[in-house]
Amino acid sequence: MEDELKDENGKWDLEKIAGECERELNGIGIPIGKIIRVNMIKDKYIFGKLVRGRRDGTYILHIPDIYINPRHKLEEIKTIICHQILHTVKDCANHGKTWEEYAKKVDREYGYNIMEHAAARPKAGINWAAGVIKKDRESDGRCCYIDYVERLKEIADECADELKKINLMTGTVSGVGFMKDKFAYGLCRHNHDGTYTIFISHKYGNNDADIFGLKGIMCHELLHTCPDDDSDSKLGIHGPKWREMARLVEAEYGYKMMAQSKTDAIRRTSDVIIFQYACPNCGGYFNIYDAAEKKKMSERGLLLCKWCLNAMNPIRGRDVDTLGSVHQLAGECRDKLQIAGIPVRLISGIGFVSRNTPAGLHNNWNGSYSINLPGRFKRKGVIDYKEIKGYLCRELVRTCRGCGNYGMRWEKYVKRAEGILGFPILSENRT
């Protein structure tokens, strides 16, 4: 009998086994949904999952391909498959009372171990429960996909509440799920009915991920549901209003919203930054914590900012607290001016200069400008934020057409900029 459920190579035919499981559940009166396809997947952290069709209510059953190995007993495989199929029954999308009643019935009728398996498996996202990773988790954290999705929904709600507390109102999220994408950590899809679906990379189920990184990417995607989101999904650009919201979240909760490296995206780290790439236009930053990654990134050459697609500048680790901070301040100021309708232009470089070197705005004659900051702003690694913001805004306004010589348009923009900052940006000496 078992040989009929194997292929010519002696491996289990998961599609045939799933079909037999469906017949068995129908045979004892369990009103399961319609499964139209069985897929084998490579997934090291789940026992299986269901994907429901958005229109017709049918399902696709995904089973890890490790179960084709004949070392797994048929009873074990059927336990796992029946567990998943029971989630197609009405009111059984979780592991609640109705699901348990049906699971116990299947165990009684066929001698499977669905309830025992459900009780013994690791809980979803055990490494999401705290800010540190528990190294001793069994079975590499594999469990039912439903558990992961339920925990993901909880985290989405937690993050939405955190954003609400700082007056960032998110849109309606009708679903969350996982995706496999080598080039993205998250995705926010705007649905036809006005709701949103958020997808999170499967990387967040791995050992090096933690709750801090997960909540950071969740907040990132939730900001795309906010009414003020001005991102361009086709170009991948995150607009100045999105970046303003991201900075607010970063300042309030510590999530590295403007960071762009894998380390900062996936987890919290207390390691020392040995190198940083920083964007002078929007303040985005790419932190590097080890020599191997530094070498890898240097071999890539020019690094473009993920948020605004402009070139980032390399900064040594010892200068991150000063020059890195200035890049972030310049990006913040530039975004504030842009949101206020002040047409500031591209900035490609920012740096401190010595007393004998002219400070201020420098036209690069290629459509971009550089800002040279007086060395007095750099005092033992401590930045005078209010004064330096005023200086940066002054020079940024000067990039606007007709403002290089402090004319009427300059006065108009300066007045508007001062209203945004809440303090004067002009010193007695304009130079």
Coordinates of C-alpha atoms in Angstrom, one line a residue:
M1 CA 0.0 0.0 0.0
E2 CA 2.8 2.4 1.0
D3 CA 4.7 1.7 -2.3
E4 CA 1.7 3.1 -4.2
L5 CA 2.4 6.5 -2.6
K6 CA 6.1 6.5 -3.7
D7 CA 7.6 7.4 -7.1
E8 CA 9.8 5.2 -9.3
N9 CA 12.8 6.3 -7.2
G10 CA 11.3 5.1 -4.0
K11 CA 10.6 8.7 -2.7
W12 CA 7.3 9.8 -1.2
D13 CA 4.9 11.4 -3.7
L14 CA 3.6 14.2 -1.6
E15 CA 0.8 15.1 -4.0
K16 CA -0.6 11.5 -3.9
I17 CA -0.3 11.5 -0.1
A18 CA -2.1 14.8 0.1
G19 CA -4.9 13.5 -2.1
E20 CA -5.3 10.5 0.1
C21 CA -5.4 12.7 3.2
E22 CA -8.2 14.8 1.6
R23 CA -10.2 11.6 0.9
E24 CA -9.7 10.4 4.5
L25 CA -10.9 13.7 6.0
N26 CA -13.9 13.9 3.7
G27 CA -14.7 10.3 4.7
I28 CA -15.2 11.3 8.3
G29 CA -17.4 14.3 7.5
I30 CA -14.9 17.1 7.8
P31 CA -15.8 19.9 5.5
I32 CA -12.4 20.8 4.1
G33 CA -11.8 23.4 1.4
K34 CA -10.6 22.6 -2.1
I35 CA -6.9 22.2 -2.7
I36 CA -6.1 22.7 -6.3
R37 CA -2.3 22.2 -6.2
V38 CA 0.4 20.7 -4.0
N39 CA 3.8 22.4 -4.2
M40 CA 7.1 21.2 -2.8
I41 CA 9.1 24.0 -1.4
K42 CA 12.6 24.6 0.1
D43 CA 11.9 26.1 3.4
K44 CA 13.8 25.3 6.5
Y45 CA 11.6 26.9 9.2
I46 CA 8.1 25.7 8.5
F47 CA 6.3 22.4 8.4
G48 CA 4.0 23.6 5.7
K49 CA 1.6 26.4 4.7
L50 CA -1.5 27.2 2.8
V51 CA -2.1 29.9 0.3
R52 CA -5.7 30.9 -0.3
G53 CA -6.9 32.1 -3.7
R54 CA -8.2 35.7 -3.4
R55 CA -11.3 35.1 -5.5
D56 CA -12.4 31.5 -5.7
G57 CA -11.4 30.5 -2.1
T58 CA -9.4 27.5 -3.3
Y59 CA -6.0 26.6 -1.7
I60 CA -2.5 25.8 -2.7
L61 CA -0.8 23.5 -0.2
H62 CA 3.0 23.9 0.3
I63 CA 5.0 21.1 1.8
P64 CA 8.8 21.2 2.5
D65 CA 10.6 18.9 0.1
I66 CA 12.5 17.2 2.9
Y67 CA 9.4 15.0 3.3
I68 CA 10.0 13.1 0.0
N69 CA 12.8 11.3 1.9
P70 CA 11.6 7.8 2.8
R71 CA 13.3 8.1 6.2
H72 CA 10.1 9.9 7.2
K73 CA 7.3 7.5 8.1
L74 CA 4.0 7.8 6.2
E75 CA 2.2 8.5 9.5
E76 CA 4.5 11.5 10.2
I77 CA 3.9 12.9 6.7
K78 CA 0.1 12.4 6.9
T79 CA 0.1 14.1 10.4
I80 CA 1.7 17.2 8.9
I81 CA -0.4 17.3 5.8
C82 CA -3.7 16.7 7.6
H83 CA -2.7 19.4 10.1
Q84 CA -2.5 21.9 7.2
I85 CA -5.6 20.7 5.4
L86 CA -7.6 21.3 8.5
H87 CA -6.8 25.0 8.2
T88 CA -9.0 25.1 5.1
V89 CA -12.1 24.3 7.2
K90 CA -14.3 27.3 8.1
D91 CA -13.3 28.9 11.5
C92 CA -10.0 26.8 11.5
A93 CA -7.6 29.4 10.1
N94 CA -5.9 29.3 13.5
H95 CA -5.4 26.6 16.2
G96 CA -8.6 27.4 18.0
K97 CA -11.3 25.3 19.5
T98 CA -12.9 24.2 16.2
W99 CA -9.6 23.3 14.7
E100 CA -8.7 21.2 17.8
E101 CA -12.0 19.3 17.7
Y102 CA -11.4 18.3 14.1
A103 CA -7.7 17.4 14.8
K104 CA -8.7 15.2 17.7
K105 CA -11.3 13.5 15.5
V106 CA -8.7 12.7 12.8
D107 CA -6.3 11.4 15.4
R108 CA -9.0 9.1 16.8
E109 CA -10.1 7.8 13.4
Y110 CA -6.7 7.3 11.8
G111 CA -4.1 7.1 14.6
Y112 CA -2.3 10.2 13.6
N113 CA -0.6 12.6 16.0
I114 CA -1.9 16.1 15.0
M115 CA -2.6 17.3 18.5
E116 CA 0.7 15.9 19.9
H117 CA 2.6 17.4 17.1
A118 CA 0.9 20.8 17.5
A119 CA 1.6 20.9 21.2
A120 CA 5.3 19.8 20.9
R121 CA 6.3 22.1 18.0
P122 CA 8.3 25.3 18.7
K123 CA 6.1 28.4 18.9
A124 CA 6.3 30.7 15.9
G125 CA 9.0 33.3 15.9
I126 CA 10.7 32.2 19.1
N127 CA 13.5 34.6 18.1
W128 CA 10.9 37.4 17.7
A129 CA 9.7 37.2 21.3
A130 CA 12.6 39.3 22.7
G131 CA 15.5 41.5 21.5
V132 CA 18.0 38.7 21.7
I133 CA 18.1 35.4 19.9
K134 CA 17.7 32.2 21.8
K135 CA 20.4 29.8 20.5
D136 CA 19.0 26.7 21.9
R137 CA 15.7 26.5 20.0
E138 CA 15.0 23.0 18.6
S139 CA 14.2 21.9 15.0
D140 CA 15.6 25.2 13.8
G141 CA 12.3 26.9 14.8
R142 CA 10.2 25.0 12.3
C143 CA 6.5 25.1 12.9
C144 CA 3.2 25.6 11.3
Y145 CA 3.1 28.6 8.9
I146 CA -0.2 29.7 10.6
D147 CA 1.8 30.4 13.8
Y148 CA 4.3 32.6 12.0
V149 CA 1.6 34.6 10.2
E150 CA -0.4 35.1 13.4
R151 CA 2.6 36.4 15.2
L152 CA 3.4 38.6 12.3
K153 CA -0.1 40.1 12.5
E154 CA 0.4 40.7 16.2
I155 CA 3.7 42.5 15.5
A156 CA 2.0 44.6 12.7
D157 CA -0.6 45.7 15.2
E158 CA 2.0 46.5 17.8
C159 CA 3.9 48.6 15.4
A160 CA 0.8 50.4 14.2
D161 CA 0.0 51.3 17.8
E162 CA 3.5 52.6 18.3
L163 CA 3.2 54.8 15.2
K164 CA -0.2 56.1 16.4
K165 CA 1.3 57.2 19.7
I166 CA 3.5 59.6 17.7
N167 CA 0.6 60.8 15.6
L168 CA 1.4 58.7 12.5
M169 CA -1.9 57.2 11.3
T170 CA -1.5 54.1 9.2
G171 CA -3.9 52.7 6.6
T172 CA -5.9 49.5 6.9
V173 CA -3.7 46.4 6.6
S174 CA -5.9 43.5 5.4
G175 CA -3.1 40.9 5.4
V176 CA 0.5 40.1 6.2
G177 CA 2.7 37.3 4.9
F178 CA 6.1 36.2 3.9
M179 CA 8.0 36.5 0.7
K180 CA 11.2 35.2 -0.8
D181 CA 13.1 38.1 -2.5
K182 CA 16.9 38.4 -2.5
F183 CA 16.7 42.1 -3.0
A184 CA 14.0 43.3 -0.6
Y185 CA 13.3 42.9 3.1
G186 CA 9.7 44.1 2.9
L187 CA 7.0 45.1 0.5
C188 CA 3.8 47.0 0.9
R189 CA 1.1 46.4 -1.7
H190 CA -1.8 48.8 -2.2
N191 CA -4.9 46.7 -2.9
H192 CA -7.8 47.6 -5.2
D193 CA -10.2 47.9 -2.2
G194 CA -8.0 50.6 -0.6
T195 CA -6.4 48.2 2.0
Y196 CA -2.8 47.2 2.1
T197 CA -1.0 43.8 2.3
I198 CA 2.5 43.7 3.8
F199 CA 5.0 41.1 3.0
I200 CA 8.1 40.4 5.1
S201 CA 11.2 38.6 3.9
H202 CA 11.7 35.0 5.0
K203 CA 15.1 36.2 6.3
Y204 CA 13.3 37.4 9.4
G205 CA 12.7 33.7 10.3
N206 CA 16.4 32.9 10.4
N207 CA 18.8 32.8 13.3
D208 CA 20.4 36.2 12.9
A209 CA 17.1 38.1 13.0
D210 CA 15.5 39.5 16.1
I211 CA 12.4 41.5 17.1
F212 CA 14.2 44.8 16.8
G213 CA 15.0 44.3 13.1
L214 CA 11.6 42.9 12.4
K215 CA 9.7 45.8 14.0
G216 CA 11.9 48.2 12.1
I217 CA 11.0 46.7 8.7
M218 CA 7.4 46.4 9.8
C219 CA 7.3 50.1 10.7
H220 CA 9.0 50.9 7.4
E221 CA 6.2 49.2 5.4
L222 CA 3.5 50.6 7.6
L223 CA 4.7 54.1 6.8
H224 CA 3.9 53.4 3.2
T225 CA 0.2 53.1 4.2
C226 CA 0.2 56.6 5.8
P227 CA -1.6 59.4 4.0
D228 CA 1.6 61.4 3.8
D229 CA 3.6 58.7 2.1
D230 CA 5.2 60.3 -1.0
S231 CA 7.3 57.3 -2.2
D232 CA 7.6 56.3 -5.8
S233 CA 7.2 52.5 -5.8
K234 CA 8.2 52.2 -9.5
L235 CA 11.5 54.0 -9.0
G236 CA 12.0 52.7 -5.5
I237 CA 12.5 56.3 -4.2
H238 CA 11.3 57.1 -0.7
G239 CA 10.2 60.7 -0.7
P240 CA 11.0 63.5 1.8
K241 CA 7.7 63.1 3.6
W242 CA 8.3 59.4 4.1
R243 CA 11.8 60.1 5.3
E244 CA 10.5 62.7 7.8
M245 CA 8.2 60.1 9.2
A246 CA 11.0 57.6 9.3
R247 CA 13.3 59.9 11.2
L248 CA 10.5 60.5 13.8
V249 CA 10.1 56.8 14.3
E250 CA 13.9 56.3 14.6
A251 CA 14.2 59.1 17.1
E252 CA 11.3 57.8 19.2
Y253 CA 11.8 54.1 19.2
G254 CA 15.4 53.6 18.0
Y255 CA 14.5 51.4 15.0
K256 CA 17.1 52.2 12.3
M257 CA 14.7 53.4 9.7
M258 CA 17.2 55.4 7.7
A259 CA 19.8 52.6 7.8
Q260 CA 20.4 50.5 4.6
S261 CA 22.8 47.7 5.5
K262 CA 21.7 44.1 6.1
T263 CA 23.0 44.2 9.7
D264 CA 20.9 47.2 10.6
A265 CA 17.9 45.9 8.7
I266 CA 17.9 42.4 10.3
R267 CA 18.9 42.9 13.9
R268 CA 20.0 45.2 16.7
T269 CA 23.8 45.5 17.1
S270 CA 26.1 47.0 19.7
D271 CA 29.2 46.5 17.5
V272 CA 31.4 49.4 16.7
I273 CA 30.9 51.0 13.3
I274 CA 34.2 50.8 11.4
F275 CA 33.0 52.5 8.2
Q276 CA 29.9 54.3 7.0
Y277 CA 28.4 55.4 3.7
A278 CA 26.2 58.5 4.1
C279 CA 23.9 60.3 1.7
P280 CA 24.3 64.1 1.7
N281 CA 20.9 64.5 0.1
C282 CA 18.6 62.6 2.4
G283 CA 20.7 61.4 5.3
G284 CA 20.4 57.7 4.6
Y285 CA 23.3 55.7 6.0
F286 CA 24.9 52.3 5.4
N287 CA 26.8 51.1 8.5
I288 CA 29.6 48.6 8.2
Y289 CA 30.7 46.6 11.3
D290 CA 33.5 44.2 10.1
A291 CA 36.5 44.3 7.7
A292 CA 35.1 41.7 5.4
E293 CA 32.0 43.7 4.6
K294 CA 34.0 46.8 4.3
K295 CA 36.2 45.2 1.6
K296 CA 33.2 43.8 -0.2
M297 CA 31.5 47.2 -0.3
S298 CA 34.7 49.0 -1.4
E299 CA 35.0 46.6 -4.4
R300 CA 31.5 47.7 -5.5
G301 CA 32.7 51.2 -6.0
L302 CA 30.0 53.9 -6.0
L303 CA 27.2 53.2 -3.7
L304 CA 23.8 54.7 -4.4
C305 CA 21.4 55.6 -1.6
K306 CA 18.3 53.3 -1.5
W307 CA 16.0 56.1 -0.4
C308 CA 16.9 58.8 -3.0
L309 CA 19.2 57.0 -5.5
N310 CA 21.9 59.6 -5.2
A311 CA 25.6 58.8 -4.5
M312 CA 26.7 58.2 -0.9
N313 CA 29.9 59.4 0.6
P314 CA 32.4 57.2 2.5
I315 CA 33.1 58.1 6.1
R316 CA 35.7 56.5 8.4
G317 CA 34.4 55.0 11.6
R318 CA 36.1 57.6 13.8
D319 CA 34.3 60.4 11.9
V320 CA 30.8 58.9 12.0
D321 CA 29.8 60.8 15.2
T322 CA 30.7 64.1 13.5
L323 CA 30.7 64.0 9.8
G324 CA 28.1 61.2 9.7
S325 CA 25.9 63.2 12.0
V326 CA 26.3 66.2 9.7
H327 CA 25.2 64.2 6.7
Q328 CA 22.0 63.1 8.6
L329 CA 21.3 66.7 9.6
A330 CA 21.8 68.0 6.0
G331 CA 19.4 65.3 4.8
E332 CA 16.9 66.3 7.4
C333 CA 17.2 70.0 6.6
R334 CA 17.0 69.4 2.9
D335 CA 13.8 67.4 3.2
K336 CA 12.2 70.0 5.4
L337 CA 12.9 72.7 2.8
Q338 CA 11.6 70.5 0.0
I339 CA 8.4 69.8 1.8
A340 CA 8.0 73.6 2.3
G341 CA 8.2 74.1 -1.4
I342 CA 11.8 75.5 -1.4
P343 CA 13.5 74.1 -4.6
V344 CA 16.9 73.2 -3.1
R345 CA 19.2 71.4 -5.5
L346 CA 21.5 68.4 -5.4
I347 CA 24.2 68.1 -2.7
S348 CA 27.1 65.8 -3.5
G349 CA 29.5 66.5 -0.7
I350 CA 29.7 67.9 2.9
G351 CA 32.8 68.3 5.0
F352 CA 34.7 70.4 7.5
V353 CA 37.4 72.8 6.4
S354 CA 40.3 74.4 8.2
R355 CA 40.4 78.0 9.3
N356 CA 42.4 79.1 6.2
T357 CA 40.0 77.4 3.7
P358 CA 36.9 79.2 2.4
A359 CA 33.7 77.8 4.0
G360 CA 30.2 77.8 2.6
L361 CA 28.6 76.7 -0.7
H362 CA 30.7 75.4 -3.5
N363 CA 29.3 75.0 -7.1
N364 CA 30.6 71.8 -8.6
W365 CA 29.4 72.9 -12.1
N366 CA 27.9 69.5 -12.8
G367 CA 24.4 70.3 -11.4
S368 CA 25.4 69.6 -7.8
Y369 CA 26.8 71.6 -4.9
S370 CA 29.1 70.9 -1.9
I371 CA 28.9 72.5 1.5
N372 CA 32.1 73.3 3.3
L373 CA 31.6 73.7 7.1
P374 CA 33.8 75.9 9.3
G375 CA 36.0 73.8 11.6
R376 CA 34.6 75.6 14.6
F377 CA 31.5 73.4 14.3
K378 CA 33.6 70.4 15.1
R379 CA 34.6 70.4 18.7
K380 CA 35.9 67.1 20.1
G381 CA 33.2 65.1 18.3
V382 CA 30.3 67.2 19.6
I383 CA 28.0 68.9 17.2
D384 CA 26.1 72.2 18.0
Y385 CA 22.9 71.0 16.3
K386 CA 21.0 74.2 16.3
E387 CA 23.7 76.4 14.9
I388 CA 24.8 73.8 12.3
K389 CA 21.2 73.3 11.2
G390 CA 20.9 77.0 10.6
Y391 CA 24.2 77.1 8.7
L392 CA 23.2 74.1 6.6
C393 CA 19.7 75.5 5.8
R394 CA 21.3 78.8 4.8
E395 CA 23.6 77.1 2.3
L396 CA 20.9 74.9 1.0
V397 CA 18.7 77.8 0.3
R398 CA 21.6 79.4 -1.7
T399 CA 21.5 76.4 -4.1
C400 CA 18.0 77.6 -5.3
R401 CA 18.0 79.5 -8.6
G402 CA 18.3 83.3 -8.0
C403 CA 19.5 82.9 -4.4
G404 CA 23.2 82.8 -4.8
N405 CA 23.6 86.6 -4.3
Y406 CA 21.0 87.0 -1.5
G407 CA 18.3 88.6 -3.6
M408 CA 14.5 89.0 -3.1
R409 CA 13.9 85.3 -3.8
W410 CA 16.5 84.5 -1.2
E411 CA 14.7 86.6 1.4
K412 CA 11.4 84.9 0.6
Y413 CA 12.8 81.4 1.0
V414 CA 14.8 82.3 4.1
K415 CA 11.6 83.6 5.8
R416 CA 9.8 80.4 5.0
A417 CA 12.8 78.3 6.1
E418 CA 13.0 80.1 9.5
G419 CA 9.3 79.4 10.0
I420 CA 10.0 75.7 9.6
L421 CA 13.1 75.6 11.9
G422 CA 11.6 78.0 14.5
F423 CA 14.8 80.0 14.8
P424 CA 16.8 82.4 12.6
I425 CA 19.2 80.9 10.1
L426 CA 21.2 84.0 9.4
S427 CA 24.2 85.2 11.4
E428 CA 25.4 88.8 11.4
N429 CA 28.1 87.8 9.1
R430 CA 26.6 86.2 6.0
T431 CA 29.9 84.5 5.1

